[in-house]
CSV table of C-alpha atoms and ligand atoms in Angstrom, one decimal:
chain,number,residue,atom,x,y,z
A,1,MET,CA,-15.5,-18.3,-10.5
A,2,ILE,CA,-12.5,-17.4,-12.6
A,3,PRO,CA,-12.4,-14.0,-14.4
A,4,ASP,CA,-11.4,-13.9,-18.1
A,5,ILE,CA,-7.7,-13.2,-17.4
A,6,SER,CA,-6.9,-13.1,-21.2
A,7,GLN,CA,-9.4,-10.4,-21.6
A,8,ILE,CA,-8.1,-8.5,-18.7
A,9,ARG,CA,-4.6,-8.7,-19.8
A,10,LYS,CA,-5.5,-7.0,-23.1
A,11,ASP,CA,-6.1,-4.0,-20.9
A,12,PHE,CA,-2.5,-4.1,-19.8
A,13,PRO,CA,-0.4,-3.8,-23.0
A,14,ILE,CA,2.8,-3.5,-20.8
A,15,LEU,CA,2.4,-7.3,-20.0
A,16,ASP,CA,2.7,-8.1,-23.6
A,17,GLN,CA,6.3,-7.7,-24.3
A,18,LEU,CA,9.6,-9.7,-24.2
A,19,VAL,CA,12.0,-8.9,-21.4
A,20,ASN,CA,15.6,-10.3,-22.1
A,21,GLY,CA,14.0,-12.3,-25.0
A,22,LYS,CA,11.4,-14.0,-22.9
A,23,PRO,CA,7.7,-13.1,-22.3
A,24,LEU,CA,7.5,-10.8,-19.3
A,25,ILE,CA,6.2,-12.3,-16.0
A,26,TYR,CA,5.5,-9.5,-13.7
A,27,PHE,CA,5.5,-10.6,-10.1
A,28,ASP,CA,6.5,-7.3,-8.5
A,29,ASN,CA,2.9,-6.0,-8.0
A,30,ALA,CA,3.4,-5.1,-4.3
A,31,ALA,CA,6.1,-2.6,-5.3
A,32,THR,CA,3.9,-1.1,-8.1
A,33,SER,CA,1.2,-2.4,-10.2
A,34,HIS,CA,0.6,-1.8,-13.9
A,35,ARG,CA,-2.0,0.7,-15.4
A,36,PRO,CA,-4.8,-0.3,-17.7
A,37,VAL,CA,-5.1,1.6,-20.9
A,38,GLN,CA,-8.3,3.1,-19.5
A,39,VAL,CA,-6.2,5.0,-16.9
A,40,ILE,CA,-3.5,6.0,-19.3
A,41,GLU,CA,-5.9,7.2,-21.9
A,42,ARG,CA,-8.0,9.1,-19.4
A,43,MET,CA,-4.8,10.9,-18.2
A,44,ASN,CA,-3.6,11.7,-21.6
A,45,GLU,CA,-7.0,12.9,-22.9
A,46,PHE,CA,-7.1,15.2,-19.8
A,47,SER,CA,-3.6,16.5,-20.4
A,48,LEU,CA,-4.3,17.0,-24.2
A,49,ARG,CA,-7.7,18.8,-23.8
A,50,THR,CA,-8.4,20.1,-20.3
A,51,ASN,CA,-5.4,21.1,-18.1
A,52,GLY,CA,-5.8,24.2,-15.9
A,53,ASN,CA,-4.8,24.8,-12.3
A,54,ILE,CA,-7.6,24.0,-9.9
A,55,HIS,CA,-9.7,26.1,-7.6
A,56,ARG,CA,-8.1,29.4,-8.6
A,57,ALA,CA,-9.4,30.7,-11.8
A,58,THR,CA,-12.5,31.7,-13.6
A,59,HIS,CA,-11.5,30.4,-17.0
A,60,THR,CA,-13.2,27.3,-18.5
A,61,LEU,CA,-10.1,24.9,-18.5
A,62,ALA,CA,-9.4,25.6,-14.8
A,63,ASN,CA,-13.1,25.1,-14.0
A,64,LYS,CA,-13.3,21.8,-15.9
A,65,THR,CA,-10.1,20.7,-14.2
A,66,THR,CA,-11.5,21.6,-10.7
A,67,GLU,CA,-14.6,19.7,-11.5
A,68,ALA,CA,-12.7,16.7,-12.6
A,69,PHE,CA,-10.5,16.8,-9.5
A,70,GLU,CA,-13.5,17.0,-7.2
A,71,ALA,CA,-15.3,14.3,-9.0
A,72,SER,CA,-12.3,12.1,-8.5
A,73,ARG,CA,-12.4,12.9,-4.8
A,74,GLU,CA,-16.1,11.8,-4.7
A,75,THR,CA,-15.1,8.5,-6.6
A,76,VAL,CA,-12.5,7.8,-3.8
A,77,ARG,CA,-15.0,8.8,-1.1
A,78,LYS,CA,-17.6,6.3,-2.5
A,79,TYR,CA,-14.9,3.7,-2.9
A,80,LEU,CA,-13.8,3.9,0.7
A,81,ASN,CA,-17.3,4.6,1.9
A,82,ALA,CA,-16.2,7.7,3.7
A,83,ALA,CA,-18.9,9.7,5.3
A,84,GLU,CA,-18.0,12.9,3.5
A,85,VAL,CA,-15.5,14.2,0.8
A,86,GLY,CA,-14.0,16.5,3.6
A,87,GLU,CA,-12.4,13.3,5.1
A,88,VAL,CA,-10.7,12.4,1.7
A,89,ILE,CA,-7.3,14.1,1.4
A,90,PHE,CA,-5.2,13.8,-1.6
A,91,THR,CA,-1.5,13.2,-0.9
A,92,HIS,CA,1.5,11.9,-3.0
A,93,GLY,CA,1.1,8.4,-1.6
A,94,THR,CA,1.0,6.2,1.6
A,95,THR,CA,4.3,7.6,2.8
A,96,GLU,CA,3.1,11.2,2.8
A,97,SER,CA,-0.3,10.3,4.2
A,98,ILE,CA,1.4,8.6,7.3
A,99,ASN,CA,3.8,11.5,7.6
A,100,LEU,CA,0.9,13.9,7.6
A,101,VAL,CA,-0.8,12.1,10.4
A,102,ALA,CA,2.4,11.5,12.4
A,103,PHE,CA,3.2,15.2,12.3
A,104,SER,CA,-0.2,16.8,12.7
A,105,PHE,CA,-1.7,14.4,15.1
A,106,GLY,CA,1.6,14.4,17.0
A,107,GLU,CA,1.4,18.2,17.2
A,108,ALA,CA,-2.2,18.1,18.4
A,109,PHE,CA,-2.3,15.3,20.8
A,110,ILE,CA,1.1,13.8,21.7
A,111,GLY,CA,3.5,15.0,24.5
A,112,ALA,CA,6.4,13.9,26.4
A,113,GLY,CA,6.0,10.5,27.9
A,114,ASP,CA,3.0,9.5,25.7
A,115,GLU,CA,3.1,6.3,23.8
A,116,VAL,CA,2.5,5.3,20.1
A,117,ILE,CA,2.2,1.6,19.2
A,118,VAL,CA,3.4,0.1,15.7
A,119,THR,CA,3.9,-3.4,14.8
A,120,GLU,CA,7.1,-5.4,14.1
A,121,MET,CA,5.9,-6.1,10.5
A,122,GLU,CA,5.4,-2.5,9.4
A,123,HIS,CA,7.0,-1.1,6.2
A,124,HIS,CA,9.5,1.8,7.2
A,125,ALA,CA,6.8,4.2,6.0
A,126,ASN,CA,4.7,3.3,9.0
A,127,ILE,CA,7.7,3.3,11.5
A,128,VAL,CA,10.1,6.2,10.7
A,129,PRO,CA,7.5,9.1,10.7
A,130,TRP,CA,6.3,7.9,14.0
A,131,GLN,CA,9.9,7.6,15.3
A,132,MET,CA,10.6,11.2,14.1
A,133,MET,CA,7.5,12.5,15.8
A,134,CYS,CA,8.3,10.6,19.0
A,135,GLU,CA,11.9,12.0,19.0
A,136,ARG,CA,10.4,15.5,18.6
A,137,LYS,CA,7.9,15.1,21.3
A,138,GLY,CA,9.8,13.0,23.8
A,139,ALA,CA,7.2,10.2,23.2
A,140,ILE,CA,7.8,6.5,23.4
A,141,LEU,CA,7.4,4.1,20.4
A,142,LYS,CA,6.2,0.7,21.4
A,143,VAL,CA,6.1,-2.4,19.1
A,144,LEU,CA,3.5,-5.3,18.8
A,145,PRO,CA,5.6,-8.3,17.8
A,146,PHE,CA,4.6,-11.0,15.4
A,147,SER,CA,5.1,-14.7,15.7
A,148,ASN,CA,7.4,-16.8,13.5
A,149,ASN,CA,4.3,-17.8,11.3
A,150,GLY,CA,3.9,-14.1,10.5
A,151,GLU,CA,0.8,-13.4,12.7
A,152,LEU,CA,0.6,-10.5,15.1
A,153,GLN,CA,0.6,-11.5,18.7
A,154,ILE,CA,-2.8,-9.7,19.3
A,155,GLU,CA,-3.0,-11.2,22.7
A,156,LEU,CA,-0.2,-8.8,23.9
A,157,LEU,CA,-2.1,-5.8,22.7
A,158,ASP,CA,-4.2,-5.3,25.8
A,159,SER,CA,-1.1,-5.1,28.1
A,160,LEU,CA,0.7,-3.0,25.4
A,161,ILE,CA,-1.9,-0.4,25.5
A,162,THR,CA,-1.8,2.0,28.6
A,163,GLU,CA,-3.4,5.2,29.5
A,164,LYS,CA,-0.5,6.9,27.8
A,165,THR,CA,-1.2,5.4,24.4
A,166,LYS,CA,-2.3,8.1,22.0
A,167,ILE,CA,-2.4,6.2,18.6
A,168,LEU,CA,-1.8,2.8,17.1
A,169,ALA,CA,-0.6,2.4,13.6
A,170,VAL,CA,-0.8,-0.9,11.8
A,171,ALA,CA,-0.6,-2.4,8.2
A,172,HIS,CA,-3.7,-4.0,6.9
A,173,VAL,CA,-1.6,-6.3,4.8
A,174,SER,CA,2.1,-6.8,5.3
A,175,ASN,CA,4.2,-6.2,2.3
A,176,THR,CA,6.7,-8.9,3.3
A,177,LEU,CA,4.7,-11.6,5.1
A,178,GLY,CA,1.6,-11.1,3.2
A,179,THR,CA,-0.5,-11.4,6.5
A,180,VAL,CA,-3.9,-10.0,6.4
A,181,ASN,CA,-4.0,-8.5,9.9
A,182,PRO,CA,-7.3,-8.7,11.8
A,183,ILE,CA,-7.6,-4.9,11.8
A,184,ALA,CA,-11.4,-4.9,12.6
A,185,GLU,CA,-10.4,-6.7,15.9
A,186,ILE,CA,-7.4,-4.5,16.5
A,187,ILE,CA,-9.5,-1.3,15.9
A,188,ALA,CA,-12.2,-2.6,18.3
A,189,LYS,CA,-9.6,-3.5,21.0
A,190,ALA,CA,-7.9,0.0,20.6
A,191,HIS,CA,-11.2,1.8,20.7
A,192,LEU,CA,-12.3,0.1,23.8
A,193,ARG,CA,-9.3,1.9,25.4
A,194,LYS,CA,-10.0,5.2,23.4
A,195,VAL,CA,-6.9,4.7,21.3
A,196,PRO,CA,-7.4,5.9,17.5
A,197,VAL,CA,-6.0,3.6,14.9
A,198,LEU,CA,-4.2,4.4,11.5
A,199,VAL,CA,-4.4,1.7,8.9
A,200,ASP,CA,-1.6,1.4,6.5
A,201,GLY,CA,-3.6,0.3,3.4
A,202,ALA,CA,-0.9,0.4,0.8
A,203,GLN,CA,-1.2,-3.3,0.3
A,204,SER,CA,-4.8,-3.8,1.0
A,205,ALA,CA,-6.6,-1.1,-1.1
A,206,PRO,CA,-5.4,-2.8,-4.3
A,207,HIS,CA,-6.9,-6.1,-3.4
A,208,PHE,CA,-9.9,-5.8,-1.0
A,209,LYS,CA,-13.1,-3.8,-0.8
A,210,ILE,CA,-12.4,-1.2,1.9
A,211,ASP,CA,-15.3,0.2,4.0
A,212,VAL,CA,-13.7,2.8,6.4
A,213,GLN,CA,-17.0,3.2,8.2
A,214,ALA,CA,-17.6,-0.4,8.8
A,215,LEU,CA,-14.0,-0.8,10.0
A,216,ASP,CA,-14.3,2.3,12.0
A,217,CYS,CA,-10.6,3.1,11.4
A,218,ASP,CA,-9.6,6.6,12.3
A,219,PHE,CA,-7.2,7.0,9.4
A,220,TYR,CA,-6.6,5.0,6.3
A,221,ALA,CA,-3.7,5.6,3.8
A,222,PHE,CA,-3.0,4.2,0.3
A,223,SER,CA,-1.1,4.9,-2.8
A,224,GLY,CA,-2.5,5.1,-6.4
A,225,HIS,CA,0.4,3.4,-8.1
A,226,LYS,CA,-0.1,0.2,-6.2
A,227,MET,CA,-3.8,-0.1,-7.3
A,228,TYR,CA,-3.5,0.3,-11.1
A,229,GLY,CA,-3.2,4.2,-10.9
A,230,PRO,CA,-0.4,6.6,-11.5
A,231,THR,CA,2.5,7.4,-9.3
A,232,GLY,CA,2.6,10.7,-7.3
A,233,ILE,CA,-1.0,10.3,-5.9
A,234,GLY,CA,-2.3,8.8,-2.8
A,235,VAL,CA,-5.1,9.3,-0.3
A,236,LEU,CA,-5.4,9.8,3.4
A,237,TYR,CA,-8.8,9.2,4.8
A,238,GLY,CA,-9.3,10.6,8.3
A,239,LYS,CA,-12.3,11.0,10.6
A,240,ARG,CA,-13.4,14.7,10.7
A,241,LYS,CA,-13.2,14.7,14.6
A,242,TRP,CA,-9.4,14.2,14.4
A,243,LEU,CA,-8.7,16.2,11.2
A,244,ASP,CA,-10.6,19.2,12.5
A,245,GLN,CA,-8.4,19.3,15.6
A,246,MET,CA,-5.1,18.7,13.8
A,247,PRO,CA,-3.0,21.6,12.6
A,248,PRO,CA,-1.9,21.8,8.8
A,249,PHE,CA,1.1,19.7,7.8
A,250,LEU,CA,2.4,21.8,5.0
A,251,GLY,CA,1.9,25.6,4.5
A,252,GLY,CA,1.2,27.4,1.3
A,253,GLY,CA,-1.5,28.2,-1.3
A,254,GLU,CA,-4.9,26.5,-1.1
A,255,MET,CA,-4.6,25.4,2.5
A,256,ILE,CA,-5.4,29.0,3.7
A,257,ASP,CA,-8.6,30.9,4.3
A,258,ARG,CA,-6.9,34.4,4.9
A,259,VAL,CA,-3.3,35.4,5.1
A,260,THR,CA,-2.0,38.5,6.9
A,261,PHE,CA,1.3,39.1,8.4
A,262,ALA,CA,-0.3,39.1,11.9
A,263,LYS,CA,-2.1,35.9,11.5
A,264,THR,CA,-3.2,33.2,8.8
A,265,THR,CA,-6.4,31.3,9.1
A,266,TYR,CA,-6.9,28.0,7.5
A,267,ASN,CA,-9.1,26.5,4.8
A,268,GLN,CA,-11.9,24.0,5.6
A,269,LEU,CA,-11.4,20.3,5.2
A,270,PRO,CA,-9.9,18.6,3.1
A,271,TYR,CA,-8.1,21.7,1.7
A,272,LYS,CA,-6.4,22.6,5.0
A,273,PHE,CA,-4.2,19.5,4.3
A,274,GLU,CA,-3.6,20.1,0.5
A,275,ALA,CA,-1.1,22.9,0.3
A,276,GLY,CA,0.1,23.9,-3.2
A,277,THR,CA,-0.9,22.5,-6.5
A,278,PRO,CA,-1.9,18.9,-6.0
A,279,ASP,CA,-1.3,16.2,-8.7
A,280,TYR,CA,-4.7,16.7,-10.1
A,281,VAL,CA,-3.9,14.6,-13.2
A,282,GLY,CA,-2.8,11.8,-10.9
A,283,ALA,CA,-6.1,12.2,-8.9
A,284,ILE,CA,-8.0,11.9,-12.1
A,285,GLY,CA,-6.0,8.8,-13.1
A,286,LEU,CA,-6.5,7.2,-9.7
A,287,ALA,CA,-10.3,7.7,-10.1
A,288,ALA,CA,-10.2,6.0,-13.5
A,289,ALA,CA,-8.2,3.2,-11.8
A,290,ILE,CA,-10.9,2.8,-9.2
A,291,GLN,CA,-13.6,2.8,-12.0
A,292,TYR,CA,-11.5,0.1,-13.8
A,293,VAL,CA,-11.5,-2.2,-10.8
A,294,GLN,CA,-15.2,-1.4,-10.0
A,295,GLY,CA,-15.9,-2.8,-13.5
A,296,TYR,CA,-15.4,-6.3,-12.1
A,297,ASP,CA,-16.7,-8.1,-9.1
A,298,HIS,CA,-14.1,-7.3,-6.3
A,299,GLN,CA,-14.7,-10.6,-4.6
A,300,ILE,CA,-14.1,-12.6,-7.8
A,301,LEU,CA,-10.7,-10.9,-8.3
A,302,ALA,CA,-9.8,-11.3,-4.7
A,303,ASP,CA,-10.7,-14.9,-4.8
A,304,TYR,CA,-8.6,-15.4,-8.0
A,305,GLU,CA,-5.6,-13.8,-6.4
A,306,HIS,CA,-6.0,-16.1,-3.5
A,307,GLN,CA,-6.0,-19.0,-5.8
A,308,LEU,CA,-2.7,-17.8,-7.3
A,309,LEU,CA,-1.3,-17.5,-3.8
A,310,ILE,CA,-2.3,-21.1,-2.8
A,311,ALA,CA,-1.0,-22.5,-6.1
A,312,ALA,CA,2.4,-20.6,-5.9
A,313,THR,CA,2.9,-21.6,-2.2
A,314,ALA,CA,2.2,-25.2,-2.9
A,315,LYS,CA,4.7,-25.1,-5.8
A,316,LEU,CA,7.4,-23.2,-4.0
A,317,LYS,CA,7.1,-25.6,-1.1
A,318,GLN,CA,8.1,-28.5,-3.4
A,319,ILE,CA,11.5,-26.9,-3.9
A,320,GLU,CA,14.1,-28.3,-1.4
A,321,GLY,CA,15.9,-25.7,0.6
A,322,LEU,CA,13.3,-23.0,-0.1
A,323,LYS,CA,12.1,-21.2,2.9
A,324,ILE,CA,9.0,-19.1,3.0
A,325,TYR,CA,8.7,-16.3,5.4
A,326,GLY,CA,5.2,-15.7,6.8
A,327,GLU,CA,2.7,-18.4,6.6
A,328,ALA,CA,-0.3,-16.8,8.4
A,329,GLN,CA,-3.7,-18.4,8.1
A,330,GLN,CA,-5.0,-15.1,6.3
A,331,LYS,CA,-2.6,-14.1,3.6
A,332,ALA,CA,-2.7,-11.9,0.5
A,333,GLY,CA,-0.8,-12.6,-2.8
A,334,VAL,CA,2.7,-11.9,-1.4
A,335,ILE,CA,5.3,-14.5,-0.9
A,336,CYS,CA,8.9,-13.8,0.5
A,337,PHE,CA,11.5,-16.6,0.4
A,338,ASN,CA,15.1,-17.6,0.3
A,339,ILE,CA,16.8,-20.7,-1.2
A,340,ASP,CA,19.6,-22.2,0.7
A,341,GLY,CA,23.1,-21.5,-1.0
A,342,ILE,CA,21.7,-18.8,-3.5
A,343,HIS,CA,22.0,-15.1,-2.7
A,344,PRO,CA,18.6,-13.4,-3.3
A,345,PHE,CA,20.2,-10.8,-5.5
A,346,ASP,CA,21.6,-13.6,-7.7
A,347,LEU,CA,18.2,-15.2,-7.8
A,348,GLY,CA,16.6,-11.8,-8.8
A,349,THR,CA,19.1,-11.1,-11.5
A,350,LEU,CA,18.9,-14.6,-13.1
A,351,LEU,CA,15.1,-14.6,-13.0
A,352,ASP,CA,15.1,-11.3,-14.8
A,353,GLN,CA,17.3,-12.9,-17.5
A,354,LEU,CA,14.3,-15.3,-17.7
A,355,GLY,CA,11.9,-12.4,-18.1
A,356,ILE,CA,10.6,-12.9,-14.5
A,357,ALA,CA,10.3,-9.7,-12.5
A,358,VAL,CA,10.6,-10.3,-8.8
A,359,ARG,CA,11.7,-8.0,-5.8
A,360,THR,CA,14.9,-8.7,-3.8
A,361,GLY,CA,16.4,-6.9,-0.8
A,362,ARG,CA,15.2,-5.7,2.5
A,363,LEU,CA,11.8,-4.7,1.2
A,364,CYS,CA,11.7,-1.5,3.3
A,365,ALA,CA,11.1,-3.7,6.4
A,366,ASP,CA,14.4,-4.0,8.3
A,367,PRO,CA,12.6,-5.3,11.5
A,368,VAL,CA,11.2,-8.2,9.4
A,369,MET,CA,14.7,-9.0,8.2
A,370,ASP,CA,15.9,-8.9,11.8
A,371,HIS,CA,13.1,-11.1,13.1
A,372,TYR,CA,14.3,-13.9,10.7
A,373,ASN,CA,18.0,-13.0,11.0
A,374,VAL,CA,18.3,-12.6,7.2
A,375,GLU,CA,19.9,-9.9,5.2
A,376,ASN,CA,17.6,-10.0,2.2
A,377,MET,CA,14.6,-11.8,0.8
A,378,VAL,CA,13.1,-12.6,-2.6
A,379,ARG,CA,9.5,-11.4,-3.0
A,380,VAL,CA,6.8,-12.5,-5.5
A,381,SER,CA,3.6,-10.6,-5.4
A,382,PHE,CA,0.5,-11.2,-7.6
A,383,SER,CA,-2.2,-9.3,-9.3
A,384,PHE,CA,-5.4,-10.5,-10.9
A,385,TYR,CA,-3.6,-10.2,-14.3
A,386,ASN,CA,-1.2,-13.0,-13.4
A,387,THR,CA,-1.8,-16.5,-14.4
A,388,MET,CA,-1.3,-20.1,-13.3
A,389,ASP,CA,1.0,-20.7,-16.3
A,390,GLU,CA,3.3,-17.9,-15.0
A,391,ILE,CA,3.5,-19.5,-11.6
A,392,GLU,CA,4.4,-22.8,-13.3
A,393,THR,CA,7.2,-21.0,-15.3
A,394,LEU,CA,8.5,-19.4,-12.1
A,395,TYR,CA,8.6,-22.9,-10.5
A,396,LYS,CA,10.6,-24.4,-13.4
A,397,ALA,CA,12.9,-21.4,-13.4
A,398,LEU,CA,13.6,-21.8,-9.8
A,399,ILE,CA,14.3,-25.5,-10.1
A,400,ARG,CA,16.6,-24.8,-13.1
A,401,LEU,CA,18.6,-22.1,-11.1
A,402,LYS,CA,18.8,-24.3,-8.1
A,403,ALA,CA,20.3,-27.1,-10.1
A,404,MET,CA,22.7,-24.6,-11.7
A,405,PHE,CA,23.9,-23.3,-8.4
A,406,GLY,CA,24.2,-26.8,-7.0
A,407,THR,CA,26.5,-27.8,-9.8
A,408,MET,CA,28.6,-24.6,-9.2
A,409,ASN,CA,28.8,-25.2,-5.5
A,410,MET,CA,30.0,-28.8,-6.1
A,411,ASN,CA,32.6,-27.6,-8.5
A,412,SER,CA,33.8,-25.0,-6.1
A,413,LYS,CA,34.3,-27.7,-3.4
B,1,PLP,N1,3.2,0.7,3.4
B,1,PLP,C1,3.3,-0.4,2.9
B,1,PLP,C2,2.7,-1.6,3.5
B,1,PLP,C3,4.0,-0.6,1.6
B,1,PLP,O1,4.0,-1.8,1.1
B,1,PLP,C4,4.5,0.6,0.9
B,1,PLP,C5,5.1,0.4,-0.4
B,1,PLP,O2,5.6,-0.6,-0.7
B,1,PLP,C6,4.3,1.8,1.6
B,1,PLP,C7,3.7,1.9,2.8
B,1,PLP,C8,4.9,3.1,1.0
B,1,PLP,O3,4.1,3.3,-0.2
B,1,PLP,P1,4.5,4.6,-1.1
B,1,PLP,O4,6.0,4.3,-1.4
B,1,PLP,O5,3.6,4.4,-2.3
B,1,PLP,O6,4.3,5.9,-0.4
């Protein structure tokens, strides 16, 4: 079943504009998605009528803000099917969520000679915080590799995990290869060896229904701005059994129970991990974004995005000299590629001249670039507001640019 995309697009007025004189085609959704008017209006209305700092006052505006903030937490809890709101921590985004776990879990559970496993396809946000912690603690970072088709070599996991392994961190969906990793299987394997698992959900939360209890993941991190919400807000889900034992990440107001110069005691979950004034307007916007998506059948949106992926892959494969990186059996709407003889930056700039927004560069995934021995890639990534016509326009634009570069290369010989 195909959702009514023209109706959906009316909720995203940003899409209805000319860029460089051409109708905008936005294929950079993996970097950030757009916000529907419902989110923007909710945040505006809140700032216009309600704003007051949460949890700290007796006055009406502050109380209303606290209620809206905590209601947003409950919306997130339900969306993730977390067991309780104490397990839902608001952060600034996936990066901060992972840093929080790397720091606090590291402080509580990791010592010299212990091991942490990440995968070769991680975003830097799920590599560097672990490296920093390993350096601090004298621990060892181990890497689960992927095959050239973009699938993790899960069969190596059993030998990679040892009695020294303290945690495994893996992306649900790769931001470069588009691979949907079999995280349920990975979690089950890790749990058999008593290793907890952090799932980087930055690229999965926007597209799939997530049930943290069914997955049985120990931590799950995502960002609001990639799932139709605002920037500056994100979530860390963590099982209470871990969070309770982990020390705070940042210190300050809100995360304390009682402060004296002799000793400070800490607040209960989730506040222990929410030092300072949170982005409560962002949290309210994120809840509005979740409610927006819940207005549709998640599966229908996901199926439609899959159709976009299939159609775009088939089209791009018709272009001679175009190489796609990552052709896993299970893929989300992300395609990275290069075209022989055309620098990805040139391609990105020229596509922009045609109104087509794509991402170019190293995509915060140096190890993926190294795997394929390339400096940069071009990435297109889809959302349910994209259309088949837009894919056709991209295809024609690439054919045109390829012909243009072919002629230039001939002339320069
Ligand atoms: N993890 C993955 C897989 C990502 O794609 C990204 C962003 O592109 C991040 C983490 C970091 O997200 P943020 O910059 O919102 O913290």
